[in-house]
Coordinates of C-alpha atoms in Angstrom, one line a residue:
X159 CA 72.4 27.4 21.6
X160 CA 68.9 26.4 22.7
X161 CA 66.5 27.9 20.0
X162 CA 62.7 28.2 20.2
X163 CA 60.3 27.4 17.9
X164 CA 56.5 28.8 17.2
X165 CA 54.3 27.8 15.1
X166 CA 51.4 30.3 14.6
X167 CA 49.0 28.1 12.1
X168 CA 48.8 25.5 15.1
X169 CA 50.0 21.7 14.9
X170 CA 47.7 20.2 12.8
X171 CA 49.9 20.2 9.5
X172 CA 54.0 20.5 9.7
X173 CA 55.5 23.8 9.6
X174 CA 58.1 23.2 6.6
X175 CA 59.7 26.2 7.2
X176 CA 60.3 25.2 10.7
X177 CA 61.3 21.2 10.4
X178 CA 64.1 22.3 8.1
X179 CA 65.4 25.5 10.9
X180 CA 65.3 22.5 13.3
X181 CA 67.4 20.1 11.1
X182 CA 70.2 22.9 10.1
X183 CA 70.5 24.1 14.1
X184 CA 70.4 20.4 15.2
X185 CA 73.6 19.5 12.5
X186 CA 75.6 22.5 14.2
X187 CA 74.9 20.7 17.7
X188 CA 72.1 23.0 19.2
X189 CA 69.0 22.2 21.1
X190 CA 65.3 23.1 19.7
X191 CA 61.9 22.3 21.2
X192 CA 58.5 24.1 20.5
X193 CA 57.4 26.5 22.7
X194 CA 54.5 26.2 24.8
X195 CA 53.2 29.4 26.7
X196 CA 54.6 28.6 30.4
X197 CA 58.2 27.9 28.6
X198 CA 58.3 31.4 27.7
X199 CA 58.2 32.3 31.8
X200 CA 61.0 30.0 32.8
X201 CA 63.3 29.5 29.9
X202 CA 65.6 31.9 28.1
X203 CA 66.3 31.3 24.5
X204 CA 69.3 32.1 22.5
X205 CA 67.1 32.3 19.2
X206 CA 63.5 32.1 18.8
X207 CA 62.1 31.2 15.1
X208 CA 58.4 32.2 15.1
X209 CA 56.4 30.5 11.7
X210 CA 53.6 32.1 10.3
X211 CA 51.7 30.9 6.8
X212 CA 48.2 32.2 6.7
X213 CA 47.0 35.7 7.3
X214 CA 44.5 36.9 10.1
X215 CA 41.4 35.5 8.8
X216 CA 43.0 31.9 9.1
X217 CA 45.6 32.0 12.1
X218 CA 46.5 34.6 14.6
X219 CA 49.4 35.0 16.3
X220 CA 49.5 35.4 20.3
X221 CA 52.4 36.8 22.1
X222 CA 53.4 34.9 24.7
X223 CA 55.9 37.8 26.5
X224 CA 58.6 35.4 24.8
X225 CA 62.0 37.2 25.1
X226 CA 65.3 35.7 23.4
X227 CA 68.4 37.4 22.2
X228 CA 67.2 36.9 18.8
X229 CA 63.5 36.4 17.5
X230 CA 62.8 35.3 13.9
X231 CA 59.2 36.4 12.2
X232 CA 58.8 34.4 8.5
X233 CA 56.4 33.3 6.6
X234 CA 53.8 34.8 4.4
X235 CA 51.4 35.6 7.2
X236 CA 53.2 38.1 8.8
X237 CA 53.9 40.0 5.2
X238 CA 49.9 40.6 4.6
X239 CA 48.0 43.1 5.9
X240 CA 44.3 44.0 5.3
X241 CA 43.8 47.3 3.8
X242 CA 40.7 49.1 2.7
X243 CA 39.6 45.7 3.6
X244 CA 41.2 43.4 1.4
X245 CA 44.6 41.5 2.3
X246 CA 47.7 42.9 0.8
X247 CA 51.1 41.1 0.2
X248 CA 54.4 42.7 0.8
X249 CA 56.8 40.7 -0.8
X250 CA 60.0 42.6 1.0
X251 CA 58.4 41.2 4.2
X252 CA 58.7 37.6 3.2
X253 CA 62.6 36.6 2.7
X254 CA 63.6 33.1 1.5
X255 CA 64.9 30.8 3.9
X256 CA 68.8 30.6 3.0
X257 CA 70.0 28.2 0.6
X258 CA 72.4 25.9 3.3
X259 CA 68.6 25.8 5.2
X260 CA 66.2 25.6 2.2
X261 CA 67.7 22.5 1.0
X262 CA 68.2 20.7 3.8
X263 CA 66.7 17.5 4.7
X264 CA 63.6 18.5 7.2
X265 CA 63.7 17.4 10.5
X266 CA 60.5 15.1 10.5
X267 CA 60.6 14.4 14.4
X268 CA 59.2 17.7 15.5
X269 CA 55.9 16.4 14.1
X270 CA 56.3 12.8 14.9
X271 CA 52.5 11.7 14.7
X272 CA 51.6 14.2 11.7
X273 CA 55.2 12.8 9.5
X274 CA 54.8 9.0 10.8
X275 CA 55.6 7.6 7.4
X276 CA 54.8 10.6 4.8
X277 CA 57.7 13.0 3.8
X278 CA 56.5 16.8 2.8
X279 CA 58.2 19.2 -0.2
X280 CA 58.4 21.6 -2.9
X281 CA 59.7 19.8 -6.8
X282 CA 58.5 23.1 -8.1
X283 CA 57.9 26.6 -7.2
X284 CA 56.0 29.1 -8.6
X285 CA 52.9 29.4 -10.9
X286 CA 52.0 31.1 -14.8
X287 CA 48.3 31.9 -13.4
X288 CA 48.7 34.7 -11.1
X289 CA 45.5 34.2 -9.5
X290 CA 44.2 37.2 -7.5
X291 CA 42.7 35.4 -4.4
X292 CA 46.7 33.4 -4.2
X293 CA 50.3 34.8 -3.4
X294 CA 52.0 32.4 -4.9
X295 CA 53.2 33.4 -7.9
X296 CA 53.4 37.1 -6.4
X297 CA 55.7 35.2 -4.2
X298 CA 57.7 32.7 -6.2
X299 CA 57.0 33.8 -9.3
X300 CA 55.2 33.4 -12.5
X301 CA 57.0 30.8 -13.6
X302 CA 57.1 27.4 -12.6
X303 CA 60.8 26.3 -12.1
X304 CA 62.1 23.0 -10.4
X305 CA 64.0 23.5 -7.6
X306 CA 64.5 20.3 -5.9
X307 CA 64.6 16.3 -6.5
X308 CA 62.4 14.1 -4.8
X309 CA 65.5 13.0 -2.6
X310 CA 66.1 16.3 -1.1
X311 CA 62.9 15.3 1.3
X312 CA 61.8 11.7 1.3
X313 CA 64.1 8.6 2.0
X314 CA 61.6 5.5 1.5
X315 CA 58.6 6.9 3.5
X316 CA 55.2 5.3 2.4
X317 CA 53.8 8.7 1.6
X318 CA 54.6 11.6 -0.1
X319 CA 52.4 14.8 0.2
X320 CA 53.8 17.2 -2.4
X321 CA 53.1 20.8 -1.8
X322 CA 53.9 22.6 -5.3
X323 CA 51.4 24.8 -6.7
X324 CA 51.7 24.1 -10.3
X325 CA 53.9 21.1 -11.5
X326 CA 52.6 20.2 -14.5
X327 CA 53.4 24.4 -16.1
X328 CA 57.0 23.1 -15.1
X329 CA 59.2 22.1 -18.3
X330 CA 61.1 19.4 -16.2
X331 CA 57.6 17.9 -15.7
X332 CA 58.1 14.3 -17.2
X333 CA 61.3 13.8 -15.0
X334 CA 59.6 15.0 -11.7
X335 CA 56.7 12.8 -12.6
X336 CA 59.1 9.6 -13.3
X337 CA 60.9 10.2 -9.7
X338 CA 57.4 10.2 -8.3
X339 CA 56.3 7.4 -9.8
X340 CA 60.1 5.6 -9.3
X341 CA 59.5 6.0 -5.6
X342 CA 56.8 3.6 -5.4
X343 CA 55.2 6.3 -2.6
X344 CA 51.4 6.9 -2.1
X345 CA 51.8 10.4 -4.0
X346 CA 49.1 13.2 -2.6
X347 CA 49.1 16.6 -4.8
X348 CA 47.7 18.4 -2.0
X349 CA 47.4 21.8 -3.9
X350 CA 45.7 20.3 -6.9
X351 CA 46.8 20.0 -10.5
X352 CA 46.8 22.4 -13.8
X353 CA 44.1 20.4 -15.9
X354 CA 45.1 22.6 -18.9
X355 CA 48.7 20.9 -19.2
X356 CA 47.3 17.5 -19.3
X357 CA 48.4 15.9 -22.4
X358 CA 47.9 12.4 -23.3
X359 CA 51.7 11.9 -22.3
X360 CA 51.5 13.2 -18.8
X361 CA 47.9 11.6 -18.3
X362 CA 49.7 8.3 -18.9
X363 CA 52.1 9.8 -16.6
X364 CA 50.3 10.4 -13.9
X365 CA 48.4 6.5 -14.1
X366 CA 52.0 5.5 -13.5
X367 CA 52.1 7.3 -9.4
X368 CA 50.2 5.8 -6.7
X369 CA 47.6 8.3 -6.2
X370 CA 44.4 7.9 -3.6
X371 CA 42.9 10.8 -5.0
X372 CA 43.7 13.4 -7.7
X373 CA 43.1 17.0 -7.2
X374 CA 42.5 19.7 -10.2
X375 CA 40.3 22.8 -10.2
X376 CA 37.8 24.9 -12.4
X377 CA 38.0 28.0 -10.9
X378 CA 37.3 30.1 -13.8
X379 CA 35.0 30.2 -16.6
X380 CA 37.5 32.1 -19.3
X381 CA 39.4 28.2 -18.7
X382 CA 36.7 26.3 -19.7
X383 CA 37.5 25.0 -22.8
X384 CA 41.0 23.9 -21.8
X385 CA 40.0 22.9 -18.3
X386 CA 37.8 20.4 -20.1
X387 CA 39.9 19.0 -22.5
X388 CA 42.4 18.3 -20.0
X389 CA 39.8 16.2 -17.9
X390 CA 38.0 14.6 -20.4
X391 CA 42.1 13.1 -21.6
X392 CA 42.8 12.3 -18.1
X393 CA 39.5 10.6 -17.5
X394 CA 39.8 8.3 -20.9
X395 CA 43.5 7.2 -20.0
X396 CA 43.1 6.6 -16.5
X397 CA 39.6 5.5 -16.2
X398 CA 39.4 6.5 -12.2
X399 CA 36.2 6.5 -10.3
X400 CA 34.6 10.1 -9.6
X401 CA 34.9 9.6 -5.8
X402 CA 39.0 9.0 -6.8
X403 CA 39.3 12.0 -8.9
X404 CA 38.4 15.5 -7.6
X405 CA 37.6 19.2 -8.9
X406 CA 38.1 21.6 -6.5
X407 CA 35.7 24.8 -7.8
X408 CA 36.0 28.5 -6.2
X409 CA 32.9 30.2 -5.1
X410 CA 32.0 33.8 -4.0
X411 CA 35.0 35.3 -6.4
X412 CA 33.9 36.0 -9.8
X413 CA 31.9 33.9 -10.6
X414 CA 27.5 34.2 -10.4
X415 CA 25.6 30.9 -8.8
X416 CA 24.1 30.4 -12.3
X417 CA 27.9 29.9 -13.4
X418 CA 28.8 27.5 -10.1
X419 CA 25.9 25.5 -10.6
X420 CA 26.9 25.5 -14.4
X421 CA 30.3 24.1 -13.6
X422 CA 29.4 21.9 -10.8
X423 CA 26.9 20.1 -13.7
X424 CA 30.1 20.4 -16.3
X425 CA 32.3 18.9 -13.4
X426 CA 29.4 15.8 -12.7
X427 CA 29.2 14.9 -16.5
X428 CA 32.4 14.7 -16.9
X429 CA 33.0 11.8 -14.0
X430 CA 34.4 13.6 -11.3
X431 CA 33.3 14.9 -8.2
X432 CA 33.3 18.4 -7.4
X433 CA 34.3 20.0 -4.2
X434 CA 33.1 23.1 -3.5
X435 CA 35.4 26.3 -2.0
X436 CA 34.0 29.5 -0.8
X437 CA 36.4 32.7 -1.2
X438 CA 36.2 34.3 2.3
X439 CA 33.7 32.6 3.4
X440 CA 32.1 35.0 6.4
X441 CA 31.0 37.0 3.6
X442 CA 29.2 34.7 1.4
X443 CA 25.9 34.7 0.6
X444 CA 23.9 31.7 2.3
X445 CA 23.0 30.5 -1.1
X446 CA 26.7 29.4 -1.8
X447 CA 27.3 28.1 2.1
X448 CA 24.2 25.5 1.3
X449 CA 25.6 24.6 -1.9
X450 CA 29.1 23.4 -0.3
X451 CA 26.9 21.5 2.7
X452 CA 25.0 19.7 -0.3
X453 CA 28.0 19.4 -2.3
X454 CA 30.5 18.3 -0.2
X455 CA 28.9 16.1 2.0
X456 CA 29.2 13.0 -0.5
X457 CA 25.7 11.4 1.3
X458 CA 23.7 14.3 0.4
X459 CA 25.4 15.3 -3.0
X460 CA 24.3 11.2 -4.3
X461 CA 21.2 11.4 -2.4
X462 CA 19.3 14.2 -4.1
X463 CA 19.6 17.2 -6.3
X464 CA 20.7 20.4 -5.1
X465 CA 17.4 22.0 -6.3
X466 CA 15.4 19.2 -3.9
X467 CA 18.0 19.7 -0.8
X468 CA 16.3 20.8 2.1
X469 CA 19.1 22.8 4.4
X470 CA 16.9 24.2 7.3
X471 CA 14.2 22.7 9.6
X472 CA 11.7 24.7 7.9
X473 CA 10.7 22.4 5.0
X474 CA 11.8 24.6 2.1
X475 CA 13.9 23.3 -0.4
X476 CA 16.7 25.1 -2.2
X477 CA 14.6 25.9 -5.5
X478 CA 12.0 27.6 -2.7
X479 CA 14.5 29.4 -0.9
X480 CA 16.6 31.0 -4.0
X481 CA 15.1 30.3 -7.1
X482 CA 11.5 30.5 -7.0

């Protein structure tokens, strides 16, 4: 067979989905190569797998009159649709990959420069918070379960960017986190971790894995008191410099910009660094968009306050434009 592949959200971070389609079809002997638009003129495919993760606002997908005897649409992006405005997820419109292909080694060759020395997988899926602005536990559940060992996907590679949503709610946490740390790998959690579950156990942990930076998040205020606790263990066990140690914080969802500049403060006192992230950004107010330039550009965020930034070429600082 000669099967097709597509990937909608671009090339600038490996399609999971699709490195682990290539690896099954290439075991059975068949021939897969990405296709580019002119391919779709001269070639016929016997299958054609087209990848889609993100919905409209992020990735769209364009129909290159591709014709096959068989085409493939997965991934959560093409089970949302925006209604009344807002993006809705149809879980019937998102099917698992098969077992025989989920747990399959991934074929890292298809992204040869993005892969060069860094393996990419799921320990865990699923999440307990059920966050409106993610799918994820809509998708996988509101539990976290594990579902793999570290093996399934990396073989000795130097780095290892881990793509679970909430490891630390998992109960086999302390046995993922020893593989991790086993493997010797720079470990990246790229989606952040659960600050509530850090106990001093898993904060010792966690000093144990080779980590360049560590990710959590204070997106809400009802967390506070948890979200604190957790960071303030973390921060006395591992001792890690802020510019080491990140807080990712949502904007422009529920919370006011008395309450983000409240928690960006919280977030500085306690020794990390925050990163600021706007919730559908087009529609945020400028105030917030000024506050992630400051904030995220690590020059200006040590260099002044936020009240004494100066955003435009107009002179006026951010206390003049907003707060005054």
């Amino acid at each position: 067979m000669l099967v097709g592949l597509i990937d909608v959200d671009s090339h600038n971070y490996p399609s999971l989905p699709l490195m682990k389609i290539s690896a099954w079809h290439k075991a059975r002997g068949d021939s897969v190569e990405f296709i580019r638009p002119l391919d779709s003129l001269s070639k016929h495919y016997n299958k054609i797998y087209i990848s889609k993760v993100f919905g409209s606002e992020y990735s769209n997908f364009v129909d290159y009159n591709i014709t096959a005897d068989e085409i493939v649409y997965g991934g959560t992006g093409f089970a949302i649709t925006v209604e009344n405005g807002k993006e809705v997820y149809h879980k019937d419109r998102d099917p698992n990959l098969p077992p025989e292909i989920e747990h399959i080694y991934p074929d890292y060759s298809l992204y040869p420069e993005l892969t060069k020395n860094t393996a990419f997988g799921f320990l865990t899926r699923g999440c307990c918070n059920n966050c409106g602005f993610c799918i994820v536990s809509k998708k996988e559940g509101v539990c976290s379960q594990k579902v793999a060992d570290l093996t399934e996907f990396w073989r000795g590679q130097k780095n290892i960017d881990l793509l679970d949503a909430n490891l630390l709610a998992c109960k086999d946490r302390m046995e993922l986190l020893k593989q991790l740390a086993d493997s010797r790998a720079k470990v990246d959690f790229t989606q952040g971790l659960d600050a509530r579950f850090v106990t001093e156990e898993i904060a010792v942990a966690l000093t144990k894995i080779k980590i360049k930076r560590i990710h959590f998040a204070f997106d809400f205020m009802k967390n506070e008191e948890a979200i604190k606790k957790g960071l303030k263990i973390y921060k006395r066990i591992s001792g890690i410099s802020d510019s080491r140690a990140i807080v990712y914080m949502l904007t422009n969802y529920d919370t006011t910009i008395e309450q983000d500049l409240y928690r960006l403060q919280v977030i500085k006192e306690l020794g990390y660094m925050p990163d600021v992230r706007i919730y559908r950004k087009p529609t945020a107010p400028q105030v917030l968009r000024d506050l992630q330039h400051w904030c995220n550009n690590r020059i200006l965020y040590r260099s002044c306050d936020f009240m004494d930034f100066i955003p435009r070429a107009d002179g006026k600082t951010i206390r003049q434009l907003y707060f005054s």
